[in-house]
Short mmCIF file of C-alpha atoms and ligand atoms in Angstrom, two decimals:
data_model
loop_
_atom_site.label_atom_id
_atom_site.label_comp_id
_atom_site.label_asym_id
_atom_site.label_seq_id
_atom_site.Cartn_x
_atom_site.Cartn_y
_atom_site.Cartn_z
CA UNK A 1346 -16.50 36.07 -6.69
CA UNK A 1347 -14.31 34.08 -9.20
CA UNK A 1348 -11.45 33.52 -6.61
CA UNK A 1349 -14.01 32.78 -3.61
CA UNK A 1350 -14.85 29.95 -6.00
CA UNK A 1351 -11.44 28.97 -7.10
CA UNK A 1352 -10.59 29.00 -3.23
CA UNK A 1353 -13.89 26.44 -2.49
CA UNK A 1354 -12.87 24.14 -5.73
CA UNK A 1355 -9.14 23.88 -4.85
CA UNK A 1356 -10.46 23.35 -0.94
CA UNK A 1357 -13.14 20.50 -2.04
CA UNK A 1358 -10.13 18.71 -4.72
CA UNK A 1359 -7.95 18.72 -1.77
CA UNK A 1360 -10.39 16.95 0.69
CA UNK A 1361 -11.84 14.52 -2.04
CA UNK A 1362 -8.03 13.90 -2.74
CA UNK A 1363 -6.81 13.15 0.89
CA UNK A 1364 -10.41 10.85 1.59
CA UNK A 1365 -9.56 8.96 -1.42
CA UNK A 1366 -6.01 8.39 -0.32
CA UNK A 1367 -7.70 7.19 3.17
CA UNK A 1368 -9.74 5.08 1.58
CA UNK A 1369 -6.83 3.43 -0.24
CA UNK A 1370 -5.26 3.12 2.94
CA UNK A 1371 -7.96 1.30 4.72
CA UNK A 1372 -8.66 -0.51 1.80
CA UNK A 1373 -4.95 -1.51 1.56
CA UNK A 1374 -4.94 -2.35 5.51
CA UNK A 1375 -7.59 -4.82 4.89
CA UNK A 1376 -6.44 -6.49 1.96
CA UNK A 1377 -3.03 -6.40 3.46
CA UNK A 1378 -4.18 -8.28 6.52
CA UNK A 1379 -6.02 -10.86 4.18
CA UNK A 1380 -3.02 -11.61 2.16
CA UNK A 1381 0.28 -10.70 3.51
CA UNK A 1382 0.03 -10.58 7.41
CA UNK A 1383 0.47 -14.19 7.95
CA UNK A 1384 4.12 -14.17 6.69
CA UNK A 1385 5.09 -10.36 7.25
CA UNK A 1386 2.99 -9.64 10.03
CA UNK A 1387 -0.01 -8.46 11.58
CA UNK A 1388 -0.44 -4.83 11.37
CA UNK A 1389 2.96 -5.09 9.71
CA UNK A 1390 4.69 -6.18 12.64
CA UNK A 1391 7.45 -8.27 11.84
CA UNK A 1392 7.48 -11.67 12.56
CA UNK A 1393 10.72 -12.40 11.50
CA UNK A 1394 9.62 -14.89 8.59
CA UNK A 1395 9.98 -12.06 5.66
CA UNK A 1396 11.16 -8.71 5.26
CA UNK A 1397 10.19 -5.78 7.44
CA UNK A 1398 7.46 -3.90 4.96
CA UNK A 1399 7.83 -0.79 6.43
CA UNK A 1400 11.71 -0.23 5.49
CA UNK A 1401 10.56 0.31 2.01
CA UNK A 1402 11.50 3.47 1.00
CA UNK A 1403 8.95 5.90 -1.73
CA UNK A 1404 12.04 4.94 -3.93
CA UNK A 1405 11.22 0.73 -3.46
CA UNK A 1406 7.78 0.79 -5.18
CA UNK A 1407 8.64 -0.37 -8.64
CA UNK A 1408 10.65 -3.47 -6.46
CA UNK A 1409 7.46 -3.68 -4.22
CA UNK A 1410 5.51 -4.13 -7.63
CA UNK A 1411 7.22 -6.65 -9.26
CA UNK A 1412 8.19 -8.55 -5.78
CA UNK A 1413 4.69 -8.57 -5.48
CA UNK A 1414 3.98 -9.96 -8.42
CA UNK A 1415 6.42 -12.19 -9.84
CA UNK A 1416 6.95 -13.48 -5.76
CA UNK A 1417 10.43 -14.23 -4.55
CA UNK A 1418 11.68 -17.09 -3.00
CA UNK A 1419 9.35 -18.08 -0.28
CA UNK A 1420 6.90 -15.53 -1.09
CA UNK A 1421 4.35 -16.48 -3.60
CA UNK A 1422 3.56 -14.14 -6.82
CA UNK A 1423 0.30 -11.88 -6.23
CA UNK A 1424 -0.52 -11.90 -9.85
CA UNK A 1425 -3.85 -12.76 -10.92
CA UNK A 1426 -4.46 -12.89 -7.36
CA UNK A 1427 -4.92 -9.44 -7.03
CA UNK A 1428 -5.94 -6.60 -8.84
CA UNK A 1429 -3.54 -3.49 -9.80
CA UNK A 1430 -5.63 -1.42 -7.55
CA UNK A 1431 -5.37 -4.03 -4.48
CA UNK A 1432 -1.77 -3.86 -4.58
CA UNK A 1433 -1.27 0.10 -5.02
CA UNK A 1434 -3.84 0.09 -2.45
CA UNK A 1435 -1.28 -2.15 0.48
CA UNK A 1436 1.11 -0.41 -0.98
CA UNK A 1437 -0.36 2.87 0.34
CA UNK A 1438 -1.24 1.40 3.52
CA UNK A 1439 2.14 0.33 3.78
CA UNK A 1440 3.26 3.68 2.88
CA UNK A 1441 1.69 5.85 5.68
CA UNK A 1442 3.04 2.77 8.00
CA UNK A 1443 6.50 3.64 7.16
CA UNK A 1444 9.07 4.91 9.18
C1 HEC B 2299 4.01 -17.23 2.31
C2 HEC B 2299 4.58 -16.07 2.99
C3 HEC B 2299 4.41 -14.72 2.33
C4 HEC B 2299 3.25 -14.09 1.96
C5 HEC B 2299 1.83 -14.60 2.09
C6 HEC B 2299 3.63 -12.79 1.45
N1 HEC B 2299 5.00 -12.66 1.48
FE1 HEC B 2299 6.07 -11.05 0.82
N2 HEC B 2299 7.81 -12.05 1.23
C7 HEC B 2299 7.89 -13.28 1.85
C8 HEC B 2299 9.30 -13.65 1.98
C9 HEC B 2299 9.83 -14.93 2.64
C10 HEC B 2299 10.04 -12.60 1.38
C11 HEC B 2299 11.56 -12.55 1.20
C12 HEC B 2299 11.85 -13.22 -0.11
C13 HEC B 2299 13.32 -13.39 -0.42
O1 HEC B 2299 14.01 -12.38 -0.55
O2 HEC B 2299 13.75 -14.52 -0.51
C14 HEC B 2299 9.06 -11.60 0.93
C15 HEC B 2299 9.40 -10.40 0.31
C16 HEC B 2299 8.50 -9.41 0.01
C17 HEC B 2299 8.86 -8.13 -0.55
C18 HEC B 2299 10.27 -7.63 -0.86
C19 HEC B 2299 10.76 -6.90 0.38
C20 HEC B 2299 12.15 -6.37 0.24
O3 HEC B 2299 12.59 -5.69 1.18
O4 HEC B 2299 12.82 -6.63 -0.76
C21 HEC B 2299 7.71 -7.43 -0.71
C22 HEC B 2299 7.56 -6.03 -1.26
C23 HEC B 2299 6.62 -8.27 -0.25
N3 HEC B 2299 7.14 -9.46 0.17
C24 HEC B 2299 5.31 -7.91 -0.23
C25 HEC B 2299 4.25 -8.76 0.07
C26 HEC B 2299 2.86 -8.40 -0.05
C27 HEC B 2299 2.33 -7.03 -0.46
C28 HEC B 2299 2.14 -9.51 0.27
C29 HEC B 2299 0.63 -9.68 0.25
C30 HEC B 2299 -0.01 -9.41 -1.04
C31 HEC B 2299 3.08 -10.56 0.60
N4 HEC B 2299 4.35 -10.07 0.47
C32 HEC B 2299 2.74 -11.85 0.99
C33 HEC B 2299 6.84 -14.06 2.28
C34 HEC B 2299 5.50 -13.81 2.03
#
């Protein structure tokens, strides 16, 4: 009985896990379309204007924090713009983009 319930906890973790990271992920696709998409493109098609989004690697997320919010060059800083949560949230959206 105890491990048919371990087995059911660890089953409904896993699925409230992966539908919060979808949520993030839409969430992130929306906000993403709001704020970025004009420059780095729709859908995170490249328009040429700024950097292809979708070459950043798991390893570029502390760069694709503070680009984000301290800006660079042509791209204006996100902070106080957005929340924390709004930008881990493109950034997961960008994330299950990726290459
Ligand atoms: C006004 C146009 C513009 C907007 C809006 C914009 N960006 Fe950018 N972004 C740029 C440009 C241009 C660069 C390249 C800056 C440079 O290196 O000179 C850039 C660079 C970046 C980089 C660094 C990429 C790399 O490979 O180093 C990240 C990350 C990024 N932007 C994320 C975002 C996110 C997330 C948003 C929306 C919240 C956003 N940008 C909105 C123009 C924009």
């Amino acid at each position: 009985m105890v491990r048919i319930w371990g087995a059911l906890c660890a089953l409904l973790l896993s699925m409230g896990l992966a539908q919060a990271q979808e949520g993030a992920v839409a969430a992130g696709e929306a906000l993403y379309e709001e704020h970025c998409a004009t420059c780095h493109g729709e859908r995170l098609r490249p328009t040429g204007a700024a950097p292809d989004l979708k070459n950043l690697t798991v390893e570029d997320r502390v760069k694709f924090e503070t680009t984000v919010w301290n800006g660079r060059g042509q791209m204006p800083a996100w902070q106080g713009m957005i929340t924390e949560d709004e930008r881990a949230a493109i950034w997961a959206y960008i994330r299950s983009r990726a290459k």
